[in-house]
PDB file of C-alpha atoms in Angstrom:
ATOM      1  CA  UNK P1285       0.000   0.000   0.000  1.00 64.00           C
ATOM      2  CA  UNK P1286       1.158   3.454  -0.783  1.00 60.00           C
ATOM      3  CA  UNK P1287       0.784   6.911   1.341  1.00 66.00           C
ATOM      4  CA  UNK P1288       1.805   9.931  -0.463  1.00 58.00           C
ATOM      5  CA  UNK P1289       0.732  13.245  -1.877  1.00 58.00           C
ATOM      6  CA  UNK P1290      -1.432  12.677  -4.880  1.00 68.00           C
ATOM      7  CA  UNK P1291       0.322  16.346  -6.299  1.00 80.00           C
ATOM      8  CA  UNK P1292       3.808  15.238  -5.355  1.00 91.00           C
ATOM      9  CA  UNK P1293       4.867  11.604  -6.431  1.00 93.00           C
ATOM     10  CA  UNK P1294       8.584  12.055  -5.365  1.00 96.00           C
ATOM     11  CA  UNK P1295       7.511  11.551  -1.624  1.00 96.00           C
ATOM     12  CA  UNK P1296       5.882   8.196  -0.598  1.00 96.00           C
ATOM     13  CA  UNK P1297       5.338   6.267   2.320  1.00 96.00           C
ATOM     14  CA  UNK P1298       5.280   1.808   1.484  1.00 96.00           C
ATOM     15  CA  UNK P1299       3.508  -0.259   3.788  1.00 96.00           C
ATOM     16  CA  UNK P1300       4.884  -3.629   3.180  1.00 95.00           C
ATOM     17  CA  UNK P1301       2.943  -6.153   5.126  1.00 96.00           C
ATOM     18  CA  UNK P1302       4.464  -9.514   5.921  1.00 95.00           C
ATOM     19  CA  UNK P1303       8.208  -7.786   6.319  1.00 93.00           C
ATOM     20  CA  UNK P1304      10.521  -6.820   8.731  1.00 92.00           C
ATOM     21  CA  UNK P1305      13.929  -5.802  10.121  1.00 93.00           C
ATOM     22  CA  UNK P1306      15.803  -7.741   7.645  1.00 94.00           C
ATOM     23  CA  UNK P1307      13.992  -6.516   4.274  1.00 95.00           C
ATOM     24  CA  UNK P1308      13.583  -2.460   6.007  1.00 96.00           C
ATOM     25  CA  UNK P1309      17.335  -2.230   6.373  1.00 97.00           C
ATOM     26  CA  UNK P1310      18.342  -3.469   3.286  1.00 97.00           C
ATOM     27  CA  UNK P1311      15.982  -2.008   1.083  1.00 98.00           C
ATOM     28  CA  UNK P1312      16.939   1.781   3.219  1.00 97.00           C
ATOM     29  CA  UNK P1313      20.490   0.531   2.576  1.00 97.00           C
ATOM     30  CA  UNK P1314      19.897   0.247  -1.693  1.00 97.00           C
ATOM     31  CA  UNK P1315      17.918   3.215  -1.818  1.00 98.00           C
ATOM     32  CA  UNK P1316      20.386   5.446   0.000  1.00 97.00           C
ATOM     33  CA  UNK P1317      23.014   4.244  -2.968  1.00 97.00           C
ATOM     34  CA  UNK P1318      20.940   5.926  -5.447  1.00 97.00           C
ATOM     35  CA  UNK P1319      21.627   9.661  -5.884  1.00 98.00           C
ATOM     36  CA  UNK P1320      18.090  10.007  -6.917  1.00 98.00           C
ATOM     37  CA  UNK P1321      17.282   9.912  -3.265  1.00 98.00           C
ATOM     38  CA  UNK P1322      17.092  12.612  -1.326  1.00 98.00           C
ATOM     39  CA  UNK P1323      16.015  10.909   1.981  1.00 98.00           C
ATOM     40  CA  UNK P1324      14.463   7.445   3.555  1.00 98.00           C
ATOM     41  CA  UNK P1325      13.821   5.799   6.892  1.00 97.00           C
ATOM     42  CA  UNK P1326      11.664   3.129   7.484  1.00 97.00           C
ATOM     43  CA  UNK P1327       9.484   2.652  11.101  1.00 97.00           C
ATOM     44  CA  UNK P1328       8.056  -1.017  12.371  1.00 95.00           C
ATOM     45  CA  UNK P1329       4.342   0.545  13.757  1.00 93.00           C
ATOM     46  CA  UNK P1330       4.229  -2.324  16.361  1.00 92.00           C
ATOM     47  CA  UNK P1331       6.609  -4.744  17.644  1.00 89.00           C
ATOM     48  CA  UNK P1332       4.095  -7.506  17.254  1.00 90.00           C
ATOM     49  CA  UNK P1333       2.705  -6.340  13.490  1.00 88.00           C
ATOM     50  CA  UNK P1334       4.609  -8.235  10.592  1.00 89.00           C
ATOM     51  CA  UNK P1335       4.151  -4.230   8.942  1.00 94.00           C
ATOM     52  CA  UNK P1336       7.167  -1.876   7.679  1.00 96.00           C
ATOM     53  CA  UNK P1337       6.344   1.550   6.607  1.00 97.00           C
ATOM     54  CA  UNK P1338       9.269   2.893   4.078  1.00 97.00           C
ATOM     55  CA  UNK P1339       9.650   6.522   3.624  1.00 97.00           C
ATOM     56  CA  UNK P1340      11.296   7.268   0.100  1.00 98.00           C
ATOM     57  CA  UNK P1341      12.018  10.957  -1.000  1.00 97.00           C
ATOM     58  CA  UNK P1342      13.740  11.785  -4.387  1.00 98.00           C
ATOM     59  CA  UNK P1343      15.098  14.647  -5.946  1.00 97.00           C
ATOM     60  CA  UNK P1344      12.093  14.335  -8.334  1.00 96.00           C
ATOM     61  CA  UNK P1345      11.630  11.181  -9.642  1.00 97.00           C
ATOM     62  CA  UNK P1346       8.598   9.105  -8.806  1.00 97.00           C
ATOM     63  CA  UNK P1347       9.031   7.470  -5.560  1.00 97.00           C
ATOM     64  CA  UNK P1348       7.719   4.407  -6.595  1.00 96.00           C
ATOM     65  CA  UNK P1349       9.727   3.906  -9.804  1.00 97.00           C
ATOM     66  CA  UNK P1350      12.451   4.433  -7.166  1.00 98.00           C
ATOM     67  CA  UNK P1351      11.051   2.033  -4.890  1.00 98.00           C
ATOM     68  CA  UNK P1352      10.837  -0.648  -7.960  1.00 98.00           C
ATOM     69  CA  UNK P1353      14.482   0.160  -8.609  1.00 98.00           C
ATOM     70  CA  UNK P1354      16.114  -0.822  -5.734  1.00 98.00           C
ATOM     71  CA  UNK P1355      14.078  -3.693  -4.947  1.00 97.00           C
ATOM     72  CA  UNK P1356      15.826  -4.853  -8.599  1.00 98.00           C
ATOM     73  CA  UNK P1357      18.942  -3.710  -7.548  1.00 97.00           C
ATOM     74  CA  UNK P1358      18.338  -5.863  -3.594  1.00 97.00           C
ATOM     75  CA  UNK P1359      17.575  -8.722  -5.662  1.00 97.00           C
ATOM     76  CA  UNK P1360      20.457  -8.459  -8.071  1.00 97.00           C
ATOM     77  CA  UNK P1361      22.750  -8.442  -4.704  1.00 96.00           C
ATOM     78  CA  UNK P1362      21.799 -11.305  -3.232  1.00 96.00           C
ATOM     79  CA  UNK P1363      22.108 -13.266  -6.398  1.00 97.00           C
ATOM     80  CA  UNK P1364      25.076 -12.420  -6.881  1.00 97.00           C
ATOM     81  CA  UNK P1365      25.931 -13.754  -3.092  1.00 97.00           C
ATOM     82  CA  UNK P1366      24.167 -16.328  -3.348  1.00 96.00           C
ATOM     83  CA  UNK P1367      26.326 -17.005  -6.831  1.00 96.00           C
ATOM     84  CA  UNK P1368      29.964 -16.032  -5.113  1.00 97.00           C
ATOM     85  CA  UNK P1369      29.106 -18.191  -2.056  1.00 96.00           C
ATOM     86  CA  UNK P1370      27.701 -21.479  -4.009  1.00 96.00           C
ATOM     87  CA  UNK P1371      31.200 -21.163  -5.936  1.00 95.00           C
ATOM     88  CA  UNK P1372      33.347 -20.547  -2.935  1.00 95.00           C
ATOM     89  CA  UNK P1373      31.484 -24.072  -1.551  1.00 94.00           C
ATOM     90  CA  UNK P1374      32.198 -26.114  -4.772  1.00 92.00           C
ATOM     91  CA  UNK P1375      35.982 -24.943  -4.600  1.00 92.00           C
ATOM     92  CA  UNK P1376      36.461 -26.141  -0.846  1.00 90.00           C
ATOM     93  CA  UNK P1377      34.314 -29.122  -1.979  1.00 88.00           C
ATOM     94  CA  UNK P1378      36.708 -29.827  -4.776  1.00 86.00           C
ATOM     95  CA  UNK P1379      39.630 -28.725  -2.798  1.00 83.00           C
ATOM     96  CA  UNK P1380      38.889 -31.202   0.379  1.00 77.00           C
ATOM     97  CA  UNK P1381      38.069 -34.492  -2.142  1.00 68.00           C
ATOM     98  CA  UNK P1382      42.334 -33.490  -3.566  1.00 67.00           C
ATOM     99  CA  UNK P1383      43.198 -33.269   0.022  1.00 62.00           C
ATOM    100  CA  UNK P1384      41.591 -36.830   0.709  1.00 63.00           C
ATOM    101  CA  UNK P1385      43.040 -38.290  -2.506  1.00 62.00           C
ATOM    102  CA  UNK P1386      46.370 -37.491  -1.962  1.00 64.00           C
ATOM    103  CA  UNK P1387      45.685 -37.952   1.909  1.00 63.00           C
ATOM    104  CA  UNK P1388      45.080 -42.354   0.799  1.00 59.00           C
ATOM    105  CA  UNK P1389      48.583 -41.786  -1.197  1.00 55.00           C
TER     106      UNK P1389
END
């Protein structure tokens, strides 16, 4: 759900329901890469509410468009983690079988 001024789309406040620490932070992390951002927090309403509300503010672009963008750019990240860290395990896989082969020697 989105709050914001119907006459000013650059400011916006997300209500992401089902979300919490985890996606706030990184999502305020990405955005505050993008120069097109002038400013954004996020608040948790209620400890016991699975609810973020994320503040975006741009320099003029649509918040939302924004909003889209680093959610792309979040998901880009962790696949490329994901990618690095599923390589690192197939080299210490490959690395430990050597180490056993030569081990039997």
């Amino acid at each position: 759900m989105e709050h914001g001024s119907h006459s000013d789309p650059s400011k916006s406040t997300f209500s992401l329901v089902d979300e919490d620490h985890t996606f706030a932070n990184s999502i305020r992390f990405t955005l505050n890469q993008d120069p097109r951002v002038a400013f954004t927090g996020y608040s948790i309403p209620h400890p016991s509410e699975n609810r973020v509300n994320i503040r975006v503010q741009t320099t003029g672009d649509p918040a939302r468009e924004v909003l889209k963008d680093a959610c792309q750019d979040l998901m880009l990240m962790c696949q490329h983690v994901r990618s690095t860290f599923n390589k690192a395990v197939e080299v210490a896989k490959s690395s430990r079988v050597r180490t056993e082969d030569t081990d039997s020697d």
